[in-house]
Amino acid sequence: MADIETAAATAPSTIEINDAMFCPHFKEVCSDCGCDLREENDSFYGLDSIDREGIEAPASTQNKEGVYQCKKHGSAGCTQCYGWKKQLNRAHVAAKKAGKK
């Protein structure tokens, strides 16, 4: 029972930025948190989960409603900074190419 409580107390928290999940350090894979959210993000965007590099969110702040927005454009739905599906597709292609070598 104590092990379950300890695990729950040390479980990494996550943040959602424009439908993608990250650790509080704005990373999809974080060694500091022990967090790996690649599978969750891949499945949300309809991609098969593969061993690929994690993505990182650009510099972001929270607005008055607690929603994250990019610092560069001040937009919560910024497609330039938060184009996750495009970034994930690129990461998938790079991982597949690296596996073929």
XYZ file of N, CA and C in Angstrom:
303
model
N 0.825 -1.198 0.000
C 0.000 0.000 0.000
C 0.868 1.261 0.000
N 1.940 1.247 0.777
C 2.813 2.416 0.841
C 3.474 2.672 -0.506
N 3.795 1.600 -1.249
C 4.413 1.767 -2.566
C 3.478 2.480 -3.531
N 2.188 2.185 -3.472
C 1.205 2.839 -4.338
C 1.105 4.317 -3.996
N 1.079 4.627 -2.717
C 1.007 6.023 -2.298
C 2.260 6.779 -2.719
N 3.418 6.156 -2.589
C 4.668 6.796 -2.993
C 4.676 7.039 -4.489
N 4.242 6.057 -5.265
C 4.201 6.205 -6.717
C 3.258 7.331 -7.116
N 2.116 7.427 -6.462
C 1.153 8.482 -6.785
C 1.720 9.852 -6.426
N 2.461 9.928 -5.334
C 3.015 11.212 -4.907
C 4.136 11.678 -5.834
N 4.843 10.735 -6.466
C 5.958 11.106 -7.330
C 5.594 11.062 -8.809
N 4.347 10.748 -9.128
C 3.930 10.686 -10.528
C 4.073 12.072 -11.162
N 4.621 12.121 -12.385
C 4.808 13.426 -13.029
C 3.473 14.056 -13.412
N 3.381 15.346 -13.224
C 2.182 16.050 -13.669
C 2.388 16.444 -15.125
N 1.300 16.650 -15.815
C 1.385 17.015 -17.225
C 0.625 18.309 -17.463
N 0.984 18.952 -18.566
C 0.265 20.148 -18.992
C -0.205 19.919 -20.426
N -1.317 20.514 -20.753
C -1.860 20.410 -22.105
C -1.676 21.741 -22.816
N -1.059 21.670 -23.998
C -0.871 22.868 -24.807
C -1.461 22.592 -26.181
N -2.574 23.233 -26.462
C -3.256 23.087 -27.756
C -3.416 21.619 -28.146
N -3.953 20.812 -27.253
C -4.285 19.390 -27.432
C -3.108 18.427 -27.319
N -1.903 18.868 -27.094
C -0.769 17.962 -26.906
C -0.343 17.999 -25.437
N 0.179 16.870 -24.971
C 0.570 16.747 -23.573
C 2.089 16.866 -23.424
N 2.501 17.613 -22.391
C 3.910 17.822 -22.094
C 4.112 17.780 -20.588
N 5.364 17.620 -20.169
C 5.683 17.733 -18.751
C 5.760 19.226 -18.411
N 5.882 19.569 -17.145
C 5.974 20.991 -16.772
C 7.213 21.699 -17.333
N 8.180 20.927 -17.861
C 9.374 21.508 -18.482
C 9.163 21.718 -19.980
N 7.919 21.534 -20.448
C 7.534 21.715 -21.851
C 8.174 20.677 -22.776
N 8.412 19.477 -22.261
C 8.996 18.395 -23.047
C 8.038 17.214 -23.122
N 8.055 16.547 -24.254
C 7.247 15.346 -24.427
C 7.927 14.156 -23.742
N 9.255 14.127 -23.789
C 10.057 13.118 -23.098
C 11.030 13.874 -22.203
N 10.954 13.626 -20.896
C 11.768 14.389 -19.948
C 12.442 13.449 -18.955
N 13.763 13.494 -18.927
C 14.501 12.657 -17.984
C 14.381 13.203 -16.559
N 14.175 14.503 -16.412
C 14.012 15.103 -15.083
C 12.739 14.602 -14.395
N 11.654 14.484 -15.177
C 10.360 14.055 -14.638
C 10.166 12.543 -14.742
N 10.933 11.910 -15.616
C 10.690 10.494 -15.904
C 9.415 10.347 -16.713
N 9.112 11.344 -17.506
C 7.857 11.429 -18.241
C 8.084 11.095 -19.715
N 7.203 10.272 -20.294
C 7.247 9.952 -21.717
C 5.816 9.981 -22.240
N 5.469 11.039 -22.962
C 4.102 11.238 -23.436
C 3.964 11.018 -24.937
N 4.964 10.386 -25.568
C 4.929 10.160 -27.016
C 3.734 9.311 -27.430
N 3.486 8.225 -26.715
C 2.388 7.334 -27.081
C 1.036 8.051 -26.995
N 0.851 8.829 -25.945
C -0.407 9.563 -25.773
C -0.622 10.571 -26.898
N 0.421 11.345 -27.236
C 0.297 12.335 -28.304
C 0.130 11.669 -29.670
N 0.883 10.596 -29.912
C 0.745 9.876 -31.184
C -0.688 9.371 -31.361
N -1.229 8.742 -30.332
C -2.584 8.182 -30.456
C -3.628 9.278 -30.622
N -3.458 10.419 -29.950
C -4.410 11.519 -30.091
C -4.477 12.007 -31.536
N -3.319 12.032 -32.205
C -3.262 12.518 -33.584
C -3.376 11.391 -34.616
N -3.770 10.191 -34.169
C -4.033 9.094 -35.082
C -2.793 8.449 -35.671
N -1.683 8.539 -34.972
C -0.429 7.960 -35.454
C -0.091 6.697 -34.654
N 0.579 5.763 -35.296
C 1.067 4.589 -34.586
C 2.231 5.013 -33.707
N 2.294 4.451 -32.524
C 3.373 4.799 -31.609
C 4.639 4.054 -32.025
N 5.698 4.822 -32.277
C 6.995 4.247 -32.621
C 8.067 4.912 -31.768
N 9.253 4.313 -31.754
C 10.369 4.899 -31.016
C 10.908 6.078 -31.827
N 10.646 7.278 -31.369
C 11.047 8.494 -32.071
C 11.501 9.526 -31.064
N 12.118 10.576 -31.566
C 12.522 11.685 -30.701
C 11.269 12.395 -30.179
N 11.350 12.887 -28.963
C 10.246 13.653 -28.404
C 10.248 15.076 -28.935
N 9.086 15.702 -28.924
C 8.982 17.097 -29.337
C 8.979 17.981 -28.092
N 9.263 19.244 -28.284
C 9.234 20.207 -27.192
C 8.363 21.386 -27.586
N 7.683 21.932 -26.605
C 6.852 23.111 -26.844
C 7.733 24.355 -26.819
N 7.430 25.343 -27.646
C 8.188 26.593 -27.596
C 7.839 27.364 -26.321
N 8.564 28.416 -26.077
C 8.318 29.246 -24.897
C 6.839 29.625 -24.834
N 6.219 29.349 -23.697
C 4.780 29.568 -23.528
C 4.490 30.191 -22.171
N 3.378 30.893 -22.101
C 2.888 31.449 -20.843
C 1.413 31.116 -20.721
N 0.893 31.254 -19.522
C -0.534 31.030 -19.309
C -1.258 32.371 -19.312
N -2.442 32.385 -19.959
C -3.255 33.598 -19.934
C -4.098 33.619 -18.658
N -4.981 34.575 -18.524
C -5.802 34.722 -17.313
C -6.686 33.510 -17.049
N -7.077 32.811 -18.118
C -7.927 31.624 -17.987
C -7.112 30.364 -17.703
N -5.784 30.473 -17.665
C -4.928 29.320 -17.401
C -4.577 28.522 -18.643
N -4.905 29.053 -19.813
C -4.616 28.378 -21.074
C -3.231 28.803 -21.547
N -2.442 27.825 -21.990
C -1.101 28.159 -22.484
C -1.182 28.808 -23.851
N -0.358 29.828 -24.047
C -0.267 30.508 -25.335
C 1.212 30.745 -25.647
N 1.549 30.758 -26.925
C 2.949 30.960 -27.299
C 3.363 32.392 -26.969
N 4.615 32.537 -26.564
C 5.121 33.870 -26.244
C 5.328 34.701 -27.496
N 5.715 34.044 -28.587
C 6.045 34.754 -29.818
C 4.842 35.475 -30.413
N 3.675 34.809 -30.456
C 2.495 35.388 -31.100
C 1.349 35.684 -30.125
N 1.470 35.211 -28.876
C 0.431 35.451 -27.886
C -0.876 34.754 -28.205
N -0.787 33.592 -28.859
C -1.988 32.879 -29.286
C -2.029 31.468 -28.707
N -3.182 31.080 -28.154
C -3.344 29.737 -27.606
C -3.502 28.696 -28.720
N -3.985 29.100 -29.858
C -4.186 28.175 -30.974
C -3.204 28.421 -32.103
N -2.031 28.913 -31.797
C -1.037 29.285 -32.807
C -0.615 28.059 -33.628
N -0.889 28.093 -34.919
C -0.519 26.961 -35.777
C 0.957 26.985 -36.138
N 1.594 28.144 -36.060
C 3.029 28.211 -36.346
C 3.844 27.581 -35.216
N 3.494 27.888 -33.996
C 4.241 27.370 -32.848
C 3.710 26.029 -32.352
N 2.404 25.822 -32.464
C 1.779 24.621 -31.925
C 1.252 23.697 -33.021
N 1.971 23.573 -34.105
C 1.579 22.663 -35.189
C 2.033 21.250 -34.864
N 1.419 20.649 -33.851
C 1.885 19.361 -33.323
C 1.815 18.238 -34.344
N 0.718 18.139 -35.079
C 0.579 17.011 -36.010
C 1.705 17.040 -37.045
N 2.030 18.217 -37.547
C 3.113 18.359 -38.515
C 4.452 17.967 -37.877
N 4.683 18.416 -36.652
C 5.917 18.081 -35.953
C 6.008 16.580 -35.671
N 4.887 15.987 -35.280
C 4.876 14.549 -35.010
C 5.113 13.748 -36.284
N 4.499 14.181 -37.393
C 4.719 13.496 -38.668
C 6.190 13.560 -39.067
N 6.815 14.715 -38.883
C 8.246 14.859 -39.194
C 9.090 13.933 -38.311
N 8.750 13.848 -37.041
C 9.489 12.981 -36.118
C 9.332 11.515 -36.512
N 8.139 11.141 -36.970
C 7.895 9.764 -37.421
C 8.725 9.447 -38.662
N 8.746 10.362 -39.617
C 9.515 10.150 -40.846
C 10.999 10.032 -40.514
N 11.507 10.899 -39.652
C 12.924 10.863 -39.271
C 13.266 9.544 -38.565
N 12.371 9.065 -37.698
C 12.623 7.811 -36.979
C 12.622 6.634 -37.943
N 11.724 6.640 -38.904
C 11.667 5.555 -39.889
C 12.914 5.561 -40.774
N 13.359 6.744 -41.185
C 14.583 6.846 -41.995
C 15.792 6.363 -41.195
N 15.878 6.734 -39.950
C 16.998 6.327 -39.108
C 17.014 4.812 -38.907
N 15.849 4.211 -38.865
C 15.756 2.749 -38.700
C 16.141 1.990 -39.948
N 16.042 2.641 -41.097
C 16.355 1.980 -42.374
C 17.837 1.969 -42.678
N 18.604 2.823 -41.994
C 20.041 2.937 -42.281
C 20.805 1.784 -41.697
